[in-house]
């Protein structure tokens, strides 16, 4: 086990790539997970959300991790704005691809955005999934026990419970492997980083702070999300709230 990371990097080198399922003619997987029968909630149009204008250099130089959140609620419009900045779809290319506000290898966009909602106006506490193509939310499950279980899966980091929203990003791996095979496991980590950095920068225009989290028990968190840990699995987390 001590060499597993080095072995992964070696065996996913580009020269070892085999023919992808795409090149073999297998059908492309869906571009998003979808609501799966869950209740769907409309979000305000991102362009109509009023946010403070901030210089890009100011945003970059002011970026830092923040854990001491206030009890002020996030508005539904502010949540809509953040989701647009991190996974917003600019253009739908038929069934082939989506062009979004973050880069992704081959425009595969295998990242899904779940949210633990603790303090957002108009939303019950609980777990939600963002539907980027429709720009809507799917309500997965509600109640305070959701936050308790997610905190337990994240080593009891208590600022998860005091955040207005905790973003939990998963990877639907075949969406990436369909084109890139095993090397796709590298790309999902890059994609998650792009998404989280956009969150860090965009929150400054609504006076919020963010703290990214990489420490969590994978199996426990996947179980709370209701994903199998193989075809879809948690990859990155970030808490967010008003300063």
PDB file of C-alpha atoms in Angstrom:
ATOM      1  CA  UNK A   1       0.000   0.000   0.000  1.00  0.00           C
ATOM      2  CA  UNK A   2       2.930   2.361   0.587  1.00  0.00           C
ATOM      3  CA  UNK A   3       3.546   2.647  -3.160  1.00  0.00           C
ATOM      4  CA  UNK A   4      -0.061   2.863  -4.361  1.00  0.00           C
ATOM      5  CA  UNK A   5       0.159   6.543  -5.281  1.00  0.00           C
ATOM      6  CA  UNK A   6       3.353   6.082  -7.250  1.00  0.00           C
ATOM      7  CA  UNK A   7       1.895   3.027  -8.985  1.00  0.00           C
ATOM      8  CA  UNK A   8      -1.213   5.013  -9.945  1.00  0.00           C
ATOM      9  CA  UNK A   9       0.874   7.792 -11.489  1.00  0.00           C
ATOM     10  CA  UNK A  10       3.007   5.277 -13.381  1.00  0.00           C
ATOM     11  CA  UNK A  11       0.157   3.189 -14.768  1.00  0.00           C
ATOM     12  CA  UNK A  12      -1.898   6.186 -15.868  1.00  0.00           C
ATOM     13  CA  UNK A  13       0.897   7.696 -17.953  1.00  0.00           C
ATOM     14  CA  UNK A  14      -0.310   8.690 -21.386  1.00  0.00           C
ATOM     15  CA  UNK A  15       1.841   6.148 -23.208  1.00  0.00           C
ATOM     16  CA  UNK A  16      -0.016   3.288 -21.523  1.00  0.00           C
ATOM     17  CA  UNK A  17      -3.457   4.446 -22.609  1.00  0.00           C
ATOM     18  CA  UNK A  18      -5.612   1.818 -24.312  1.00  0.00           C
ATOM     19  CA  UNK A  19      -8.373   2.465 -26.808  1.00  0.00           C
ATOM     20  CA  UNK A  20     -11.221   4.313 -25.139  1.00  0.00           C
ATOM     21  CA  UNK A  21     -14.865   3.270 -25.193  1.00  0.00           C
ATOM     22  CA  UNK A  22     -15.526   6.361 -27.300  1.00  0.00           C
ATOM     23  CA  UNK A  23     -13.094   5.179 -29.980  1.00  0.00           C
ATOM     24  CA  UNK A  24     -14.674   1.711 -29.836  1.00  0.00           C
ATOM     25  CA  UNK A  25     -18.102   3.182 -30.595  1.00  0.00           C
ATOM     26  CA  UNK A  26     -19.771   2.729 -27.220  1.00  0.00           C
ATOM     27  CA  UNK A  27     -22.590   5.213 -26.509  1.00  0.00           C
ATOM     28  CA  UNK A  28     -21.774   8.354 -24.572  1.00  0.00           C
ATOM     29  CA  UNK A  29     -23.034   8.509 -20.983  1.00  0.00           C
ATOM     30  CA  UNK A  30     -25.543  11.216 -19.970  1.00  0.00           C
ATOM     31  CA  UNK A  31     -24.215  14.754 -19.518  1.00  0.00           C
ATOM     32  CA  UNK A  32     -25.689  15.081 -16.024  1.00  0.00           C
ATOM     33  CA  UNK A  33     -27.075  12.778 -13.377  1.00  0.00           C
ATOM     34  CA  UNK A  34     -30.561  14.267 -13.298  1.00  0.00           C
ATOM     35  CA  UNK A  35     -33.175  14.484 -10.563  1.00  0.00           C
ATOM     36  CA  UNK A  36     -34.083  10.804 -10.562  1.00  0.00           C
ATOM     37  CA  UNK A  37     -37.658  11.514  -9.513  1.00  0.00           C
ATOM     38  CA  UNK A  38     -36.729  13.894  -6.678  1.00  0.00           C
ATOM     39  CA  UNK A  39     -38.589  17.165  -6.124  1.00  0.00           C
ATOM     40  CA  UNK A  40     -37.134  19.896  -8.348  1.00  0.00           C
ATOM     41  CA  UNK A  41     -36.761  23.488  -7.130  1.00  0.00           C
ATOM     42  CA  UNK A  42     -36.372  26.523  -9.372  1.00  0.00           C
ATOM     43  CA  UNK A  43     -33.423  28.863  -8.851  1.00  0.00           C
ATOM     44  CA  UNK A  44     -33.340  32.599  -9.619  1.00  0.00           C
ATOM     45  CA  UNK A  45     -31.711  33.493 -12.916  1.00  0.00           C
ATOM     46  CA  UNK A  46     -27.992  34.170 -12.199  1.00  0.00           C
ATOM     47  CA  UNK A  47     -27.949  37.299 -14.384  1.00  0.00           C
ATOM     48  CA  UNK A  48     -30.646  38.846 -12.192  1.00  0.00           C
ATOM     49  CA  UNK A  49     -28.736  38.337  -8.927  1.00  0.00           C
ATOM     50  CA  UNK A  50     -27.143  41.535  -7.629  1.00  0.00           C
ATOM     51  CA  UNK A  51     -23.533  40.957  -6.548  1.00  0.00           C
ATOM     52  CA  UNK A  52     -20.752  43.353  -5.650  1.00  0.00           C
ATOM     53  CA  UNK A  53     -18.363  44.089  -8.499  1.00  0.00           C
ATOM     54  CA  UNK A  54     -14.834  43.087  -7.556  1.00  0.00           C
ATOM     55  CA  UNK A  55     -11.556  43.405  -9.406  1.00  0.00           C
ATOM     56  CA  UNK A  56     -10.041  40.059 -10.419  1.00  0.00           C
ATOM     57  CA  UNK A  57      -6.686  40.910  -8.873  1.00  0.00           C
ATOM     58  CA  UNK A  58      -8.426  41.870  -5.634  1.00  0.00           C
ATOM     59  CA  UNK A  59     -10.292  38.563  -5.643  1.00  0.00           C
ATOM     60  CA  UNK A  60      -7.121  36.544  -6.237  1.00  0.00           C
ATOM     61  CA  UNK A  61      -5.052  38.392  -3.649  1.00  0.00           C
ATOM     62  CA  UNK A  62      -7.889  38.229  -1.125  1.00  0.00           C
ATOM     63  CA  UNK A  63      -8.472  34.500  -1.488  1.00  0.00           C
ATOM     64  CA  UNK A  64      -8.012  32.584   1.760  1.00  0.00           C
ATOM     65  CA  UNK A  65      -9.640  29.757   3.685  1.00  0.00           C
ATOM     66  CA  UNK A  66     -12.278  30.858   6.191  1.00  0.00           C
ATOM     67  CA  UNK A  67     -14.003  28.789   8.891  1.00  0.00           C
ATOM     68  CA  UNK A  68     -15.652  31.235  11.307  1.00  0.00           C
ATOM     69  CA  UNK A  69     -19.074  31.737   9.701  1.00  0.00           C
ATOM     70  CA  UNK A  70     -21.763  34.083  10.967  1.00  0.00           C
ATOM     71  CA  UNK A  71     -25.403  33.073  11.462  1.00  0.00           C
ATOM     72  CA  UNK A  72     -26.534  35.223   8.522  1.00  0.00           C
ATOM     73  CA  UNK A  73     -28.428  33.226   5.926  1.00  0.00           C
ATOM     74  CA  UNK A  74     -27.419  32.946   2.295  1.00  0.00           C
ATOM     75  CA  UNK A  75     -30.131  34.039  -0.129  1.00  0.00           C
ATOM     76  CA  UNK A  76     -31.406  31.651  -2.786  1.00  0.00           C
ATOM     77  CA  UNK A  77     -30.170  34.133  -5.389  1.00  0.00           C
ATOM     78  CA  UNK A  78     -26.657  34.053  -3.955  1.00  0.00           C
ATOM     79  CA  UNK A  79     -26.680  30.253  -4.044  1.00  0.00           C
ATOM     80  CA  UNK A  80     -27.826  30.402  -7.674  1.00  0.00           C
ATOM     81  CA  UNK A  81     -24.956  32.767  -8.477  1.00  0.00           C
ATOM     82  CA  UNK A  82     -22.384  30.465  -6.851  1.00  0.00           C
ATOM     83  CA  UNK A  83     -23.699  27.426  -8.703  1.00  0.00           C
ATOM     84  CA  UNK A  84     -23.538  29.365 -11.965  1.00  0.00           C
ATOM     85  CA  UNK A  85     -19.933  30.387 -11.280  1.00  0.00           C
ATOM     86  CA  UNK A  86     -18.839  26.854 -10.419  1.00  0.00           C
ATOM     87  CA  UNK A  87     -20.829  24.649 -12.806  1.00  0.00           C
ATOM     88  CA  UNK A  88     -23.007  26.970 -14.906  1.00  0.00           C
ATOM     89  CA  UNK A  89     -23.769  25.784 -18.436  1.00  0.00           C
ATOM     90  CA  UNK A  90     -23.077  28.472 -21.037  1.00  0.00           C
ATOM     91  CA  UNK A  91     -24.048  26.346 -24.009  1.00  0.00           C
ATOM     92  CA  UNK A  92     -25.545  22.914 -24.585  1.00  0.00           C
ATOM     93  CA  UNK A  93     -23.952  21.205 -27.574  1.00  0.00           C
ATOM     94  CA  UNK A  94     -26.851  18.876 -28.302  1.00  0.00           C
ATOM     95  CA  UNK A  95     -26.218  15.551 -26.577  1.00  0.00           C
ATOM     96  CA  UNK A  96     -22.474  15.786 -27.150  1.00  0.00           C
ATOM     97  CA  UNK A  97     -21.202  18.175 -24.487  1.00  0.00           C
ATOM     98  CA  UNK A  98     -21.820  21.184 -22.282  1.00  0.00           C
ATOM     99  CA  UNK A  99     -19.687  24.305 -22.260  1.00  0.00           C
ATOM    100  CA  UNK A 100     -19.475  25.598 -18.695  1.00  0.00           C
ATOM    101  CA  UNK A 101     -17.852  28.316 -16.604  1.00  0.00           C
ATOM    102  CA  UNK A 102     -15.037  25.980 -15.568  1.00  0.00           C
ATOM    103  CA  UNK A 103     -12.674  23.966 -17.767  1.00  0.00           C
ATOM    104  CA  UNK A 104     -12.917  20.192 -17.981  1.00  0.00           C
ATOM    105  CA  UNK A 105     -10.860  17.652 -19.890  1.00  0.00           C
ATOM    106  CA  UNK A 106     -12.582  17.137 -23.232  1.00  0.00           C
ATOM    107  CA  UNK A 107     -15.642  19.032 -21.923  1.00  0.00           C
ATOM    108  CA  UNK A 108     -16.582  15.817 -20.099  1.00  0.00           C
ATOM    109  CA  UNK A 109     -17.654  17.616 -16.895  1.00  0.00           C
ATOM    110  CA  UNK A 110     -17.931  14.489 -14.794  1.00  0.00           C
ATOM    111  CA  UNK A 111     -18.336  16.497 -11.565  1.00  0.00           C
ATOM    112  CA  UNK A 112     -21.726  16.568  -9.824  1.00  0.00           C
ATOM    113  CA  UNK A 113     -22.516  19.148  -7.129  1.00  0.00           C
ATOM    114  CA  UNK A 114     -24.287  18.071  -3.970  1.00  0.00           C
ATOM    115  CA  UNK A 115     -25.005  20.581  -1.211  1.00  0.00           C
ATOM    116  CA  UNK A 116     -25.607  20.273   2.476  1.00  0.00           C
ATOM    117  CA  UNK A 117     -27.981  23.188   3.049  1.00  0.00           C
ATOM    118  CA  UNK A 118     -27.867  24.537   6.605  1.00  0.00           C
ATOM    119  CA  UNK A 119     -28.880  28.179   6.277  1.00  0.00           C
ATOM    120  CA  UNK A 120     -30.284  29.287   2.921  1.00  0.00           C
ATOM    121  CA  UNK A 121     -33.459  31.369   2.699  1.00  0.00           C
ATOM    122  CA  UNK A 122     -36.395  29.396   1.341  1.00  0.00           C
ATOM    123  CA  UNK A 123     -34.751  25.950   1.548  1.00  0.00           C
ATOM    124  CA  UNK A 124     -35.216  23.212   4.132  1.00  0.00           C
ATOM    125  CA  UNK A 125     -32.094  21.902   5.827  1.00  0.00           C
ATOM    126  CA  UNK A 126     -30.784  18.843   4.050  1.00  0.00           C
ATOM    127  CA  UNK A 127     -29.081  17.423   1.001  1.00  0.00           C
ATOM    128  CA  UNK A 128     -29.626  18.768  -2.515  1.00  0.00           C
ATOM    129  CA  UNK A 129     -28.207  18.110  -5.991  1.00  0.00           C
ATOM    130  CA  UNK A 130     -27.582  20.798  -8.597  1.00  0.00           C
ATOM    131  CA  UNK A 131     -28.970  20.182 -12.087  1.00  0.00           C
ATOM    132  CA  UNK A 132     -26.636  22.323 -14.218  1.00  0.00           C
ATOM    133  CA  UNK A 133     -28.371  22.006 -17.588  1.00  0.00           C
ATOM    134  CA  UNK A 134     -31.736  23.097 -16.164  1.00  0.00           C
ATOM    135  CA  UNK A 135     -30.132  25.337 -13.495  1.00  0.00           C
ATOM    136  CA  UNK A 136     -32.376  23.891 -10.793  1.00  0.00           C
ATOM    137  CA  UNK A 137     -32.042  21.979  -7.533  1.00  0.00           C
ATOM    138  CA  UNK A 138     -33.169  18.443  -6.763  1.00  0.00           C
ATOM    139  CA  UNK A 139     -34.124  17.826  -3.133  1.00  0.00           C
ATOM    140  CA  UNK A 140     -32.499  14.539  -2.075  1.00  0.00           C
ATOM    141  CA  UNK A 141     -33.296  14.322   1.649  1.00  0.00           C
ATOM    142  CA  UNK A 142     -34.016  16.761   4.448  1.00  0.00           C
ATOM    143  CA  UNK A 143     -33.670  16.981   8.212  1.00  0.00           C
ATOM    144  CA  UNK A 144     -30.881  17.781  10.709  1.00  0.00           C
ATOM    145  CA  UNK A 145     -29.597  14.207  10.755  1.00  0.00           C
ATOM    146  CA  UNK A 146     -28.130  14.768   7.271  1.00  0.00           C
ATOM    147  CA  UNK A 147     -25.733  17.410   8.611  1.00  0.00           C
ATOM    148  CA  UNK A 148     -24.827  15.189  11.562  1.00  0.00           C
ATOM    149  CA  UNK A 149     -23.967  12.288   9.276  1.00  0.00           C
ATOM    150  CA  UNK A 150     -21.929  14.425   6.903  1.00  0.00           C
ATOM    151  CA  UNK A 151     -19.990  15.971   9.797  1.00  0.00           C
ATOM    152  CA  UNK A 152     -19.265  12.490  11.170  1.00  0.00           C
ATOM    153  CA  UNK A 153     -18.005  11.391   7.748  1.00  0.00           C
ATOM    154  CA  UNK A 154     -15.748  14.464   7.661  1.00  0.00           C
ATOM    155  CA  UNK A 155     -13.901  13.764  10.917  1.00  0.00           C
ATOM    156  CA  UNK A 156     -16.343  15.906  12.947  1.00  0.00           C
ATOM    157  CA  UNK A 157     -15.076  19.192  11.521  1.00  0.00           C
ATOM    158  CA  UNK A 158     -17.656  21.385  13.234  1.00  0.00           C
ATOM    159  CA  UNK A 159     -17.578  24.296  10.755  1.00  0.00           C
ATOM    160  CA  UNK A 160     -19.466  22.024   8.346  1.00  0.00           C
ATOM    161  CA  UNK A 161     -22.422  22.370  10.693  1.00  0.00           C
ATOM    162  CA  UNK A 162     -22.085  26.152  11.021  1.00  0.00           C
ATOM    163  CA  UNK A 163     -21.729  26.786   7.276  1.00  0.00           C
ATOM    164  CA  UNK A 164     -24.629  28.154   5.275  1.00  0.00           C
ATOM    165  CA  UNK A 165     -23.839  25.608   2.568  1.00  0.00           C
ATOM    166  CA  UNK A 166     -21.316  22.813   2.282  1.00  0.00           C
ATOM    167  CA  UNK A 167     -20.561  21.877  -1.314  1.00  0.00           C
ATOM    168  CA  UNK A 168     -19.773  18.200  -1.895  1.00  0.00           C
ATOM    169  CA  UNK A 169     -18.465  17.322  -5.333  1.00  0.00           C
ATOM    170  CA  UNK A 170     -18.643  13.809  -6.696  1.00  0.00           C
ATOM    171  CA  UNK A 171     -17.257  12.311  -9.872  1.00  0.00           C
ATOM    172  CA  UNK A 172     -19.347  10.184 -12.222  1.00  0.00           C
ATOM    173  CA  UNK A 173     -16.257   8.443 -13.466  1.00  0.00           C
ATOM    174  CA  UNK A 174     -17.499   6.823 -16.678  1.00  0.00           C
ATOM    175  CA  UNK A 175     -18.345  10.239 -18.071  1.00  0.00           C
ATOM    176  CA  UNK A 176     -14.582  10.821 -18.099  1.00  0.00           C
ATOM    177  CA  UNK A 177     -13.368   7.241 -18.677  1.00  0.00           C
ATOM    178  CA  UNK A 178     -15.552   6.924 -21.781  1.00  0.00           C
ATOM    179  CA  UNK A 179     -13.059   9.210 -23.532  1.00  0.00           C
ATOM    180  CA  UNK A 180      -9.837   8.837 -21.545  1.00  0.00           C
ATOM    181  CA  UNK A 181      -9.874   5.396 -19.952  1.00  0.00           C
ATOM    182  CA  UNK A 182      -7.942   4.984 -16.704  1.00  0.00           C
ATOM    183  CA  UNK A 183      -6.135   8.284 -17.204  1.00  0.00           C
ATOM    184  CA  UNK A 184      -9.499   9.919 -16.631  1.00  0.00           C
ATOM    185  CA  UNK A 185      -8.991   9.383 -12.893  1.00  0.00           C
ATOM    186  CA  UNK A 186      -6.263  12.016 -13.071  1.00  0.00           C
ATOM    187  CA  UNK A 187      -8.494  14.496 -14.862  1.00  0.00           C
ATOM    188  CA  UNK A 188     -11.359  14.402 -12.374  1.00  0.00           C
ATOM    189  CA  UNK A 189      -9.021  15.702  -9.686  1.00  0.00           C
ATOM    190  CA  UNK A 190      -7.968  18.577 -11.920  1.00  0.00           C
ATOM    191  CA  UNK A 191     -11.603  19.349 -12.715  1.00  0.00           C
ATOM    192  CA  UNK A 192     -12.549  19.415  -9.035  1.00  0.00           C
ATOM    193  CA  UNK A 193      -9.767  21.908  -8.397  1.00  0.00           C
ATOM    194  CA  UNK A 194     -11.054  24.207 -11.138  1.00  0.00           C
ATOM    195  CA  UNK A 195     -14.542  24.133  -9.625  1.00  0.00           C
ATOM    196  CA  UNK A 196     -13.402  24.859  -6.084  1.00  0.00           C
ATOM    197  CA  UNK A 197     -11.153  27.731  -7.133  1.00  0.00           C
ATOM    198  CA  UNK A 198     -14.086  29.378  -8.905  1.00  0.00           C
ATOM    199  CA  UNK A 199     -16.032  29.038  -5.657  1.00  0.00           C
ATOM    200  CA  UNK A 200     -13.245  30.705  -3.682  1.00  0.00           C
ATOM    201  CA  UNK A 201     -13.081  33.646  -6.077  1.00  0.00           C
ATOM    202  CA  UNK A 202     -16.807  34.157  -6.631  1.00  0.00           C
ATOM    203  CA  UNK A 203     -17.736  34.180  -2.933  1.00  0.00           C
ATOM    204  CA  UNK A 204     -15.821  37.375  -2.331  1.00  0.00           C
ATOM    205  CA  UNK A 205     -18.384  39.368  -4.293  1.00  0.00           C
ATOM    206  CA  UNK A 206     -21.110  38.309  -1.830  1.00  0.00           C
ATOM    207  CA  UNK A 207     -19.027  38.726   1.373  1.00  0.00           C
ATOM    208  CA  UNK A 208     -18.692  35.026   2.061  1.00  0.00           C
ATOM    209  CA  UNK A 209     -15.798  32.813   3.052  1.00  0.00           C
ATOM    210  CA  UNK A 210     -14.861  29.316   1.926  1.00  0.00           C
ATOM    211  CA  UNK A 211     -12.795  26.467   3.302  1.00  0.00           C
ATOM    212  CA  UNK A 212     -11.925  23.498   1.107  1.00  0.00           C
ATOM    213  CA  UNK A 213     -11.820  20.067   2.741  1.00  0.00           C
ATOM    214  CA  UNK A 214      -9.976  16.989   1.567  1.00  0.00           C
ATOM    215  CA  UNK A 215     -10.194  14.949   4.781  1.00  0.00           C
ATOM    216  CA  UNK A 216     -13.198  12.641   4.894  1.00  0.00           C
ATOM    217  CA  UNK A 217     -14.045   8.968   5.233  1.00  0.00           C
ATOM    218  CA  UNK A 218     -14.888   8.079   1.641  1.00  0.00           C
ATOM    219  CA  UNK A 219     -17.218   5.153   2.255  1.00  0.00           C
ATOM    220  CA  UNK A 220     -19.180   6.922   4.981  1.00  0.00           C
ATOM    221  CA  UNK A 221     -19.626  10.095   2.933  1.00  0.00           C
ATOM    222  CA  UNK A 222     -20.627   8.171  -0.184  1.00  0.00           C
ATOM    223  CA  UNK A 223     -23.244   6.342   1.887  1.00  0.00           C
ATOM    224  CA  UNK A 224     -24.760   9.617   3.127  1.00  0.00           C
ATOM    225  CA  UNK A 225     -24.924  10.902  -0.456  1.00  0.00           C
ATOM    226  CA  UNK A 226     -26.485   7.672  -1.651  1.00  0.00           C
ATOM    227  CA  UNK A 227     -23.770   6.930  -4.227  1.00  0.00           C
ATOM    228  CA  UNK A 228     -22.021   3.603  -4.711  1.00  0.00           C
ATOM    229  CA  UNK A 229     -18.403   4.746  -4.317  1.00  0.00           C
ATOM    230  CA  UNK A 230     -17.364   3.136  -7.605  1.00  0.00           C
ATOM    231  CA  UNK A 231     -19.360   4.550 -10.504  1.00  0.00           C
ATOM    232  CA  UNK A 232     -19.839   7.753  -8.517  1.00  0.00           C
ATOM    233  CA  UNK A 233     -17.837   8.878  -5.499  1.00  0.00           C
ATOM    234  CA  UNK A 234     -17.100  11.961  -3.406  1.00  0.00           C
ATOM    235  CA  UNK A 235     -13.925  13.759  -4.412  1.00  0.00           C
ATOM    236  CA  UNK A 236     -13.846  17.215  -2.763  1.00  0.00           C
ATOM    237  CA  UNK A 237     -15.735  19.360  -0.244  1.00  0.00           C
ATOM    238  CA  UNK A 238     -15.950  23.080   0.560  1.00  0.00           C
ATOM    239  CA  UNK A 239     -17.823  24.880   3.329  1.00  0.00           C
ATOM    240  CA  UNK A 240     -19.228  28.350   2.710  1.00  0.00           C
ATOM    241  CA  UNK A 241     -20.956  31.014   4.750  1.00  0.00           C
ATOM    242  CA  UNK A 242     -21.254  34.701   5.483  1.00  0.00           C
ATOM    243  CA  UNK A 243     -18.266  36.283   7.223  1.00  0.00           C
TER     244      UNK A 243
END
